Coordinates of C-alpha atoms in Angstrom, one line a residue:
X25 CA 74.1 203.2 139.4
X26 CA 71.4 204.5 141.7
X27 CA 70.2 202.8 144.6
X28 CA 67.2 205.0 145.0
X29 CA 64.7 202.2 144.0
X30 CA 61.6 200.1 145.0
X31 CA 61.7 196.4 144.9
X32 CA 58.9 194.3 144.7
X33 CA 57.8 190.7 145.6
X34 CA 60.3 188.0 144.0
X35 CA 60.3 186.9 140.6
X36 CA 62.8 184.9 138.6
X37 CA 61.7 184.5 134.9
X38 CA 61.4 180.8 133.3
X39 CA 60.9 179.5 130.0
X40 CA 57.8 177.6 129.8
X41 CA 56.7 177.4 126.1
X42 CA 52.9 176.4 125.7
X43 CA 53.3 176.7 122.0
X44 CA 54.9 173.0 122.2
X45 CA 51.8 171.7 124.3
X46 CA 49.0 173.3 121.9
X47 CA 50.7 171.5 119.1
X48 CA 50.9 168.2 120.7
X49 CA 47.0 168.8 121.1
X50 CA 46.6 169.6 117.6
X51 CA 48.4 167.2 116.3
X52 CA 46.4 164.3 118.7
X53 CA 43.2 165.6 118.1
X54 CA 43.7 166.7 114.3
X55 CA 41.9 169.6 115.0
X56 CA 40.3 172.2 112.3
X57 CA 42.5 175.3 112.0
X58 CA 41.0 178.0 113.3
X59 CA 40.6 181.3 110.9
X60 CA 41.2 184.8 113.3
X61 CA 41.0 188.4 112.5
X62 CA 43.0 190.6 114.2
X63 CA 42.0 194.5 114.5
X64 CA 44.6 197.3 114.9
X65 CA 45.8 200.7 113.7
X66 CA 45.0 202.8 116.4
X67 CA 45.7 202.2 119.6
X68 CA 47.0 204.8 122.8
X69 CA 49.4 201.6 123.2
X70 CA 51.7 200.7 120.9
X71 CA 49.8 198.4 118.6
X72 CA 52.7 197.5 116.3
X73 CA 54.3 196.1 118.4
X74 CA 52.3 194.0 120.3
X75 CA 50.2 193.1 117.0
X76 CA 52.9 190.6 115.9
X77 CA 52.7 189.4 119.6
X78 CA 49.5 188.4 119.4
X79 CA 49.5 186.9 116.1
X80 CA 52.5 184.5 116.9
X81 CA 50.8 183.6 120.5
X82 CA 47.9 182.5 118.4
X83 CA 49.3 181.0 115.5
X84 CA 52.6 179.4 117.9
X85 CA 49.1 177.5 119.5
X86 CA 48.6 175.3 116.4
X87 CA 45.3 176.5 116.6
X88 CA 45.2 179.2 114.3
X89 CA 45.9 181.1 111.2
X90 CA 45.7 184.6 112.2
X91 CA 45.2 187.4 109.6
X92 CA 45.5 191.4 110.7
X93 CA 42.9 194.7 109.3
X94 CA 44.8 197.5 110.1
X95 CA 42.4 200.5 109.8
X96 CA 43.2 204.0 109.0
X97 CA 45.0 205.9 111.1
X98 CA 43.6 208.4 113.0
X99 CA 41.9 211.5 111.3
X100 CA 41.6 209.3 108.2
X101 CA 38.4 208.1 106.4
X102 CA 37.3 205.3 108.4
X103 CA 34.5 204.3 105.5
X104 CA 37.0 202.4 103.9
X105 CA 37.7 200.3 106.9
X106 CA 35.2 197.3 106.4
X107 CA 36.6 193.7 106.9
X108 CA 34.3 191.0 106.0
X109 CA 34.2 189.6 109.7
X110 CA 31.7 186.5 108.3
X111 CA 34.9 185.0 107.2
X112 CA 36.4 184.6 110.5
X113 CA 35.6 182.3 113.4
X114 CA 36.7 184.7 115.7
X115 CA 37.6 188.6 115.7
X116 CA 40.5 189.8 118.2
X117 CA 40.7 193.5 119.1
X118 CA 44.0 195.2 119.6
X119 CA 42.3 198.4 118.4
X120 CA 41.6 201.5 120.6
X121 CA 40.2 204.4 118.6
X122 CA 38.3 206.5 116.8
X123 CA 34.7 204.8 115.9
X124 CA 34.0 202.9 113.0
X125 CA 31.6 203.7 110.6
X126 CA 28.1 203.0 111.0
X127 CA 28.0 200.3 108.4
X128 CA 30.8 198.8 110.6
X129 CA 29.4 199.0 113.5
X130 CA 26.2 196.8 112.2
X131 CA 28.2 194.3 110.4
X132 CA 30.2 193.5 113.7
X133 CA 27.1 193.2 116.0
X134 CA 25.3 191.1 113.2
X135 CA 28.5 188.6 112.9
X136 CA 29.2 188.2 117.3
X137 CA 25.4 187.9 118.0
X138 CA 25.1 185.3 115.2
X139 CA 27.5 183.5 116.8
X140 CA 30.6 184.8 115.5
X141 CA 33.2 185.1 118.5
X142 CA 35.6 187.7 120.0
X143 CA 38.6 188.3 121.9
X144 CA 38.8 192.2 123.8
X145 CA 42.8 192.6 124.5
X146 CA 43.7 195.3 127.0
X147 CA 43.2 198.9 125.9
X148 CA 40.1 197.4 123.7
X149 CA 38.0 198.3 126.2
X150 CA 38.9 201.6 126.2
X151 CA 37.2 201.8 122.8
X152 CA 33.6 203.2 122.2
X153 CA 32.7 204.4 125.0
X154 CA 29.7 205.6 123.5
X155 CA 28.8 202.2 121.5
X156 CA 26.1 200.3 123.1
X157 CA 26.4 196.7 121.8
X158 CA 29.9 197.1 122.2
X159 CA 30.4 197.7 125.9
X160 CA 27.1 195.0 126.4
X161 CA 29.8 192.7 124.5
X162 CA 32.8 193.2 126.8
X163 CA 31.0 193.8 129.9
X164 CA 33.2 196.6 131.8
X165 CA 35.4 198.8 130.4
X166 CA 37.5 201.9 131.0
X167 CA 38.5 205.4 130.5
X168 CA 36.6 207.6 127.5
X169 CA 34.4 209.1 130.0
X170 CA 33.1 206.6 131.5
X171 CA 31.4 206.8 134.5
X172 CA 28.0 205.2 137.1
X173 CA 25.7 206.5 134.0
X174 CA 27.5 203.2 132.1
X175 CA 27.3 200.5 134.8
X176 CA 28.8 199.4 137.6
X177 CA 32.1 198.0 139.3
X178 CA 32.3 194.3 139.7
X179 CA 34.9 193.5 142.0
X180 CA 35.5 189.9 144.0
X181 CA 34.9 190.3 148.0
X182 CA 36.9 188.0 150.0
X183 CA 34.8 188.3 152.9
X184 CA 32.0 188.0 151.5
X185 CA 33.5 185.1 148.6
X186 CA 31.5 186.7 146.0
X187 CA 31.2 189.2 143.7
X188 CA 29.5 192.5 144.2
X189 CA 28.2 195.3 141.8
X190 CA 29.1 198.4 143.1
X191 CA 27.0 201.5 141.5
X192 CA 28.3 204.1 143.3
X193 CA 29.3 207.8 141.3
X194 CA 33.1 207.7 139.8
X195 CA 34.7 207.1 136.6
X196 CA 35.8 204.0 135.2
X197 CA 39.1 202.6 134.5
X198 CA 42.5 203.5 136.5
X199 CA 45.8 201.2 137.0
X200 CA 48.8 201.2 139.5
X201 CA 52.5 200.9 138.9
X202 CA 52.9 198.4 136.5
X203 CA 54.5 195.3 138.7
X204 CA 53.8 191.2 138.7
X205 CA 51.1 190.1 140.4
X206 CA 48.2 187.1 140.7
X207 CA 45.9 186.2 138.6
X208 CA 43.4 183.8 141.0
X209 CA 41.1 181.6 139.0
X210 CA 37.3 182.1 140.6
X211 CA 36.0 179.5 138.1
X212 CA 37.4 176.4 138.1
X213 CA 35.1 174.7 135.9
X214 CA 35.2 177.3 132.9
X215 CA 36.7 175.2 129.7
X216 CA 38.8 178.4 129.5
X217 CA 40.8 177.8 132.8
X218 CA 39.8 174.0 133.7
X219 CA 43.4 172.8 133.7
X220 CA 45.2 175.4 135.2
X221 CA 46.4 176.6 138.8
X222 CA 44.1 178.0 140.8
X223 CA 46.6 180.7 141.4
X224 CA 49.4 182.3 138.8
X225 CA 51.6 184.8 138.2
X226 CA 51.4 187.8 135.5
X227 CA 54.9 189.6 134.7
X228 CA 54.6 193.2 135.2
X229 CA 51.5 194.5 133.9
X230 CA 49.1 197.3 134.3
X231 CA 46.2 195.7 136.3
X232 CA 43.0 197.4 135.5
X233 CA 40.8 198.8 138.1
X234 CA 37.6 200.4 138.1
X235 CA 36.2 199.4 135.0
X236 CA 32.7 199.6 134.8
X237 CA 30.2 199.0 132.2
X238 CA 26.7 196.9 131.9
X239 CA 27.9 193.6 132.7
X240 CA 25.2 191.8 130.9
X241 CA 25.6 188.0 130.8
X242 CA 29.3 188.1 132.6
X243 CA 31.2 185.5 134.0
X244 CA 34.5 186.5 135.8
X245 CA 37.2 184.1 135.5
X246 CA 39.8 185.2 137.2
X247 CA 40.8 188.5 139.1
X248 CA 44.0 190.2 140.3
X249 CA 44.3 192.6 143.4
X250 CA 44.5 196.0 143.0
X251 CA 47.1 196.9 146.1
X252 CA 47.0 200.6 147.1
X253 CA 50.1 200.9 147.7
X254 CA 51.2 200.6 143.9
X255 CA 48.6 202.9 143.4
X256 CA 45.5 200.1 142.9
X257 CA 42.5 200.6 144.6
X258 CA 43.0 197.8 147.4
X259 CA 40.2 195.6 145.5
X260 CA 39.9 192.4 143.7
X261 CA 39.6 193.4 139.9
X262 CA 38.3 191.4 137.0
X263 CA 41.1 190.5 134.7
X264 CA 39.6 187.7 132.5
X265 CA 35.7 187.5 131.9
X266 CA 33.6 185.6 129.4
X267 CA 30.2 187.7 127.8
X268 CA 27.1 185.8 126.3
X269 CA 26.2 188.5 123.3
X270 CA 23.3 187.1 121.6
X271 CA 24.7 183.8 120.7
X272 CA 28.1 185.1 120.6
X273 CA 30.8 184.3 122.6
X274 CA 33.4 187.4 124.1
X275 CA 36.4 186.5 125.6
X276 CA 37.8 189.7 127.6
X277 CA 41.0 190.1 129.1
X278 CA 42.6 192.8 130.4
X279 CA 46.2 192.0 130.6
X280 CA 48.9 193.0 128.1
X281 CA 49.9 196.1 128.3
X282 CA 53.2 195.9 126.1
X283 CA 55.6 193.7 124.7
X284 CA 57.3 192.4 127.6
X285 CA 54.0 191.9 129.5
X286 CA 52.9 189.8 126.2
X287 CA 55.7 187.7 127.0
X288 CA 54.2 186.3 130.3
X289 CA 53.0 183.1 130.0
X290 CA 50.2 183.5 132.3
X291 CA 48.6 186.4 129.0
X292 CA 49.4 184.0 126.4
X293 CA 48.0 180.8 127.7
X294 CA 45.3 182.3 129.1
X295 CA 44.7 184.5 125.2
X296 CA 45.5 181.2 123.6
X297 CA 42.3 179.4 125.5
X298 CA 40.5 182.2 125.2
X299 CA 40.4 182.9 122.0
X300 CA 39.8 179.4 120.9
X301 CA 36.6 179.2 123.2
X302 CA 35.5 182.4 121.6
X303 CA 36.0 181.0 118.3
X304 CA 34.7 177.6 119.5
X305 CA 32.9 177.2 122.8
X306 CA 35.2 174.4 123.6
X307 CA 39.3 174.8 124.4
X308 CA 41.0 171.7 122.9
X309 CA 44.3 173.0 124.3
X310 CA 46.4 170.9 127.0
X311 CA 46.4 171.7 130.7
X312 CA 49.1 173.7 132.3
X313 CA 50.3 172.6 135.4
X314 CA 51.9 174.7 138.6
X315 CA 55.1 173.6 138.0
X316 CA 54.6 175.6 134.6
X317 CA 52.8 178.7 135.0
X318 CA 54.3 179.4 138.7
X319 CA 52.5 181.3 141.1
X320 CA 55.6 182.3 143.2
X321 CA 57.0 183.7 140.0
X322 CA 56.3 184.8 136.5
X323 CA 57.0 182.8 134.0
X324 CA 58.0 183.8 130.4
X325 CA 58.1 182.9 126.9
X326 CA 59.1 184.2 123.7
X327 CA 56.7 184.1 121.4
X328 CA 58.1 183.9 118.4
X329 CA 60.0 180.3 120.1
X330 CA 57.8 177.6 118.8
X331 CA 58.6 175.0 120.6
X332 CA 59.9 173.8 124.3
X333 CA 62.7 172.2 123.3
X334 CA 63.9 175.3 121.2
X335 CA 67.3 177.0 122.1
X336 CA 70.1 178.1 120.8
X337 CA 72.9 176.1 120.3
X338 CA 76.2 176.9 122.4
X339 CA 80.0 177.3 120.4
X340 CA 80.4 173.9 121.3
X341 CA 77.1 173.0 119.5
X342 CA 74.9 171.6 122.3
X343 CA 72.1 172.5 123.0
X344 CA 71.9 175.4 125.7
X345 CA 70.1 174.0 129.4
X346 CA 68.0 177.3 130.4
X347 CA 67.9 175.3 134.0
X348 CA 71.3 174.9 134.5
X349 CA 74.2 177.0 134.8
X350 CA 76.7 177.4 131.8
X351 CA 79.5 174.9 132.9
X352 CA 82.5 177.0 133.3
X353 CA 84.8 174.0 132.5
X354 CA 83.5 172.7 129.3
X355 CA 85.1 173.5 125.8
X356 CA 84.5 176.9 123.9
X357 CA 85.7 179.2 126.3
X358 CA 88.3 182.0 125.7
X359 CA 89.9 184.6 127.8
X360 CA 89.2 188.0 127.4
X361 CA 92.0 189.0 130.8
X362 CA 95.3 187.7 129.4
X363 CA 96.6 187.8 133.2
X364 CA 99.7 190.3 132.6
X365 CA 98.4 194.0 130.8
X366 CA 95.1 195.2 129.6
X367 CA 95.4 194.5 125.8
X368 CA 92.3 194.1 123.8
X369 CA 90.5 196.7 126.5
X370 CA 90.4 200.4 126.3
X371 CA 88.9 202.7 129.2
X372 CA 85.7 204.9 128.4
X373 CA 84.6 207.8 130.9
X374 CA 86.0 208.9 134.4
X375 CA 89.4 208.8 135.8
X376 CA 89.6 205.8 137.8
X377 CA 92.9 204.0 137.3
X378 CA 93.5 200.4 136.3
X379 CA 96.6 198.3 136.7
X380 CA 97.2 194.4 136.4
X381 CA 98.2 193.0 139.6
X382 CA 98.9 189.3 140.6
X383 CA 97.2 188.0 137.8
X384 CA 93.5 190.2 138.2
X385 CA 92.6 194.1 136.6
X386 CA 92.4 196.6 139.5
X387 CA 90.2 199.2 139.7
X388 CA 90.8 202.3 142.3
X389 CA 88.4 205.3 142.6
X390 CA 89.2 208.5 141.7
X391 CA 87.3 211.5 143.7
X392 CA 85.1 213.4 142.1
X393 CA 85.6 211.4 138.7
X394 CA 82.0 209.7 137.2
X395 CA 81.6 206.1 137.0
X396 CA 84.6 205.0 134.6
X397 CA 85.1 201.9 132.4
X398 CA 87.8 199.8 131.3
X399 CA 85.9 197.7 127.9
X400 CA 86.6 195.2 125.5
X401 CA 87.8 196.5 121.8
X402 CA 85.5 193.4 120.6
X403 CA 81.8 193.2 120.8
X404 CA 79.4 190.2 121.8
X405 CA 76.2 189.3 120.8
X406 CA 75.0 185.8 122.5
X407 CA 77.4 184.5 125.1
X408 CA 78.1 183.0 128.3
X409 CA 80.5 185.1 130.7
X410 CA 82.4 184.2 133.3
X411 CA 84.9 186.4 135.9
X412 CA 85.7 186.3 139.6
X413 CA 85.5 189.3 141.2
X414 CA 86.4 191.2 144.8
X415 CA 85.7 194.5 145.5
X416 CA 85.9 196.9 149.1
X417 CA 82.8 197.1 151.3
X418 CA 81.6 200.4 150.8
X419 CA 81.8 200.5 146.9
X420 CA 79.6 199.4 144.6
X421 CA 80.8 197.8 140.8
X422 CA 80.1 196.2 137.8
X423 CA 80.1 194.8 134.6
X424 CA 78.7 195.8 131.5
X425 CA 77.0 193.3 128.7
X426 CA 76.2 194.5 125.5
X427 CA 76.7 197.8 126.3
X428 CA 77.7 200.7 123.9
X429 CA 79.5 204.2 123.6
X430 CA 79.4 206.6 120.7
X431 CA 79.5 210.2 120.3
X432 CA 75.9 210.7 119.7
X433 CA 74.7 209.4 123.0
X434 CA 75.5 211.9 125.5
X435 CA 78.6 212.4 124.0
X436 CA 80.1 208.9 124.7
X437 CA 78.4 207.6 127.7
X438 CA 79.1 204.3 128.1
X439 CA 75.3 202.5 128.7
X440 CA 73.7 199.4 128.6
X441 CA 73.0 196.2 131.2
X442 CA 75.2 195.8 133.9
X443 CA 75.4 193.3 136.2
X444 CA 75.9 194.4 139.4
X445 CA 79.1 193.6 141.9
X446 CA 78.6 194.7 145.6
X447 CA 79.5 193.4 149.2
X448 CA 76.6 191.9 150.8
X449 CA 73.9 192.4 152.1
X450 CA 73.2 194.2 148.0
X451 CA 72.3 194.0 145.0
X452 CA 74.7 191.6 143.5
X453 CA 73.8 189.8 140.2
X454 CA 71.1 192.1 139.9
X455 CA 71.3 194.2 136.0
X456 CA 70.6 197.6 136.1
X457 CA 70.7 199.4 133.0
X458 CA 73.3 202.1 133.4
X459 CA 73.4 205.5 131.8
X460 CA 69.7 205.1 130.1
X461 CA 67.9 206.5 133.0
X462 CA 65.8 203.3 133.1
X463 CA 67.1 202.1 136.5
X464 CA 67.0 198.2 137.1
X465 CA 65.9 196.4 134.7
X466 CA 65.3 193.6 137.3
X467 CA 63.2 195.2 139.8
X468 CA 62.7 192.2 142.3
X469 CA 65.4 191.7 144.0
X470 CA 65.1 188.7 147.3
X471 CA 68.8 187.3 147.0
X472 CA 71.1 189.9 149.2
X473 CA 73.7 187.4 150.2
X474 CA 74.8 185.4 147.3
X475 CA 78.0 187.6 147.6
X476 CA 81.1 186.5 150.1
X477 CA 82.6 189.8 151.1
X478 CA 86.4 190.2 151.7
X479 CA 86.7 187.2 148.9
X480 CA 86.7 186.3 145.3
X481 CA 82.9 185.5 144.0
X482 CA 82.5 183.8 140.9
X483 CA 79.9 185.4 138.7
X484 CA 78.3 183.9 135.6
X485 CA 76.2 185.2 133.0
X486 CA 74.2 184.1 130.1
X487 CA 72.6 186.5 127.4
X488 CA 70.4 185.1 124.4
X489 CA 68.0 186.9 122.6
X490 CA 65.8 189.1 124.9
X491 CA 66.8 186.6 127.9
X492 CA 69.2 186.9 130.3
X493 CA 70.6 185.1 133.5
X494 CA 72.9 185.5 136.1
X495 CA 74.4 183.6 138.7
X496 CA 76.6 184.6 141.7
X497 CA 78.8 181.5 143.5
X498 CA 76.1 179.1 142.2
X499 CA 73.2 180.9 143.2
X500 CA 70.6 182.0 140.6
X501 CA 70.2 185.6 140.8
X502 CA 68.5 186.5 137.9
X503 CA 66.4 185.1 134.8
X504 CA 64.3 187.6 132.6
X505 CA 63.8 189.4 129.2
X506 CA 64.4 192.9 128.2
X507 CA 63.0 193.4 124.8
X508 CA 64.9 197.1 125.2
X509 CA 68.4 196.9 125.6
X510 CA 71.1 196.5 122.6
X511 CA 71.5 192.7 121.9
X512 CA 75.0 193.4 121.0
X513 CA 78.2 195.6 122.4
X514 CA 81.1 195.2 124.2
X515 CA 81.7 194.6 128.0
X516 CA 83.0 196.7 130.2
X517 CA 84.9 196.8 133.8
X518 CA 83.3 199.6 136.2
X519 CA 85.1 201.9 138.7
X520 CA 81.9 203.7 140.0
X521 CA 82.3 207.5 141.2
X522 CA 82.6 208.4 144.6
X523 CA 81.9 211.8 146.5
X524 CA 84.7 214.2 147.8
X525 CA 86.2 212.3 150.9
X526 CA 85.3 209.2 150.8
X527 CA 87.7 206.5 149.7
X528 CA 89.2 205.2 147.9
X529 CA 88.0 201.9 147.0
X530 CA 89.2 199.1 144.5
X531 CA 87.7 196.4 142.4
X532 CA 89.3 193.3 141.3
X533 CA 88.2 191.1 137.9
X534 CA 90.3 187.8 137.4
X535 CA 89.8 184.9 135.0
X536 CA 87.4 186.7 132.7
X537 CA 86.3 184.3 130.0
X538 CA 83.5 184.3 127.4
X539 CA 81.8 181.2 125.3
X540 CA 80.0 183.1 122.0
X541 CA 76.7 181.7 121.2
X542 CA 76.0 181.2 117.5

């Protein structure tokens, strides 16, 4: 792996699944079922896949039975695409193109200033620039040439502790580096975000800036600072906003770029709540505490896990603890490492050597030779993994989860997760995604001195699903998801390459055992 990265501030993802709390709400308050329409089909993001996001956010809540309209796609004849919007309580828009027919257009104004409600996710206010009702519906909005001549900026001064209408020239709509970052409540009181922190934290997102638009009737909920030096514009930005429209109600927000920043907790609650006080002008949903949706941290959820007490069981058939670390003593383990050859392993790439010695796999550099790898024959789905490891200062190592090789993929390049093994200060029990030319997959990276150098270090790792977790002598490293990666392959003992004279360096794996999760 590289080391040519940026890290940003510290996150650890968490489970917190406000699915379970909406129900408990539901069920208490025996509330009415709530009929949505959600709008895709075209989209500059990619709408099917965050589509089914959405709907199981919503319909995860208790709150709602969600049904989709999927218009033509673009260049088609968008006369046909007419849904009856009278039959919903509330409209939600994951829909960013071309306009919709006149007849449309009237229908939707007609239902949201009767009192219909709507919910603006992301790039839907990107959409119509040139639609009046619409952009007096969502308030701001981006891109499509907009510019002064639509409205202006509303940002959040801190010095001032107010918001300010900026109407200078420029266009509208712009974003950063996607990273994690605050969302600060600015209205406590709203039903929307009564209940929650004052403070939270987004996973990585694109935070909007410099949306502008008429901002008729607009209440900012909650905004997120725009830093420059991820490419923002050093401003507090609107990320949540309620719009009066006749006697309509709009929910806006503007996170949720793609599926892994649909699975921060922070864009579901907050859609969840939303969209109900669109729908409703009241949110029946529980509160959320601090303790849930962290402001030190993002949290996550699935959102296709219905419940908080949902996991998967372990081989030994209880139920897996996401806030605890696998116990490396308890029944179900087996040994990959049978202490004496390398049987059931076969090396992919380079020309680093391997050996069994005293009871542990040895890896020694070879100059000039790529990264090599000594992998299982078998492959894994969900497990737990465990190994101790010891490697020289001055190399870098690791191990590969899930990972895969075939001919297609430059030509056997072994890629996939790895979980990284270096002498501190470094990245250890950090996962980088190796041979894909994604880099680290977890970007945040506080812990540098879980490792003990010159020793053995016990590593232990847990994969499920998206979701993984790591641990180095104890110490939680890591706890994300990564909806991109293979969810099953083999693992794999790295040598990593080193440059003409330097070296050489070994690596040492002992007591490598796995626990499959079914």
């Amino acid at each position: 792996m590289n080391h040519n990265t940026f890290f940003f501030p510290r996150w650890v993802a968490c489970v917190a699944l406000v699915a379970g709390f909406a129900l408990q709400a539901s069920a208490a308050g025996d509330a009415k079922v709530l009929s949505a329409l959600l709008i895709d089909g075209q989209n500059n993001h990619k709408w099917q896949e965050t589509t089914p996001l959405i709907k199981q956010t919503l319909e995860a809540s208790g709150r709602f039975q969600v049904d989709v309209a999927t218009s033509p796609a673009k260049g088609g004849d968008m006369s046909t695409f007419a849904p009856n919007f009278a039959d919903y309580d509330v409209v939600v828009s994951n829909y960013n193109g071309q306009p919709w027919s006149e007849s449309t257009q009237k229908a939707f104004e007609d239902y949201v200033a009767g009192g219909g409600g709507f919910c603006s996710v992301h790039a839907a206010d990107n959409s119509f620039p040139k639609w009046s009702a619409y952009n007096r519906m969502i308030g701001l909005g981006g891109w499509g040439g907009r510019n002064e001549s639509d409205g202006p900026y509303v940002r959040w001064k801190e010095d001032q502790q107010k918001f300010t209408r900026d109407n200078s020239p420029g266009s509208g709509g712009a974003h950063g580096k996607r990273i994690p970052f605050v969302v600060v409540v600015r209205d406590r009181e709203h039903p929307i975000t009564k209940g929650l922190p004052g403070s939270f934290m987004q996973t990585a997102d694109e935070l909007y800036a410099k949306l502008r638009g008429p901002a008729e009737n607009m209440n900012v909920l909650a905004t997120g600072f725009s830093a420059k030096k991820t490419g923002g514009t050093d401003e507090h930005e609107p990320l949540l906003m309620t719009i009066q429209y006749g006697k309509g109600r709009v929910f806006h927000t503007t996170l949720g770029h793609d599926v892994n920043a649909m699975k921060g907790l922070a864009f579901q609650v907050t859609l969840q709540r939303g969209t109900e006080w669109a729908a409703t002008g009241k949110v029946t949903l529980p509160a959320v505490d601090a303790e849930t949706l962290t402001a030190d941290q993002p949290a996550l959820r699935d959102p296709s896990v219905s419940s908080p007490s949902a996991s998967s069981p372990s081989a030994s058939g209880s139920d897996i603890s996401w806030d605890s670390i696998p116990d490396i003593d308890g029944e179900g383990w087996v040994s990959l490492f049978n202490g004496s050859d390398t049987k059931g392993w076969t090396q992919k790439n380079g020309t680093a050597t391997y050996r069994v010695e005293d009871g542990a796999v040895v890896g020694k550099t070879s100059e000039g030779s790529p990264n090599s790898f000594l992998c299982t024959d078998q492959s894994f789905g969900d497990f737990e993994l465990t190994f101790e490891t010891n490697v020289d200062t001055g190399l870098n190592s690791g191990v590969q989860i899930r990972s895969v090789s075939s001919k297609e993929y430059k030509n056997g390049r072994v890629h996939g997760p790895q979980v990284e093994i270096e002498a501190a200060p470094g990245e250890a029990g950090y996962v980088y995604s190796e041979g894909t030319g994604r880099g680290w997959i977890t970007k945040e990276q506080p812990i540098k001195d879980a490792y003990k150098n010159n020793s053995w270090n016990r590593f232990v790792v847990r994969a499920v699903g998206d979701r993984i977790q790591t641990w180095v002598n104890g110490t939680k490293i890591a706890d994300f998801s990564d909806a991109e990666s293979s969810k099953e392959g083999f693992f794999g003992l790295q040598v990593h390459g080193i440059a003409k004279g330097t070296g050489p360096f070994q690596v040492r794996w002992k007591d490598i055992r796995v626990r499959e999760l079914k």
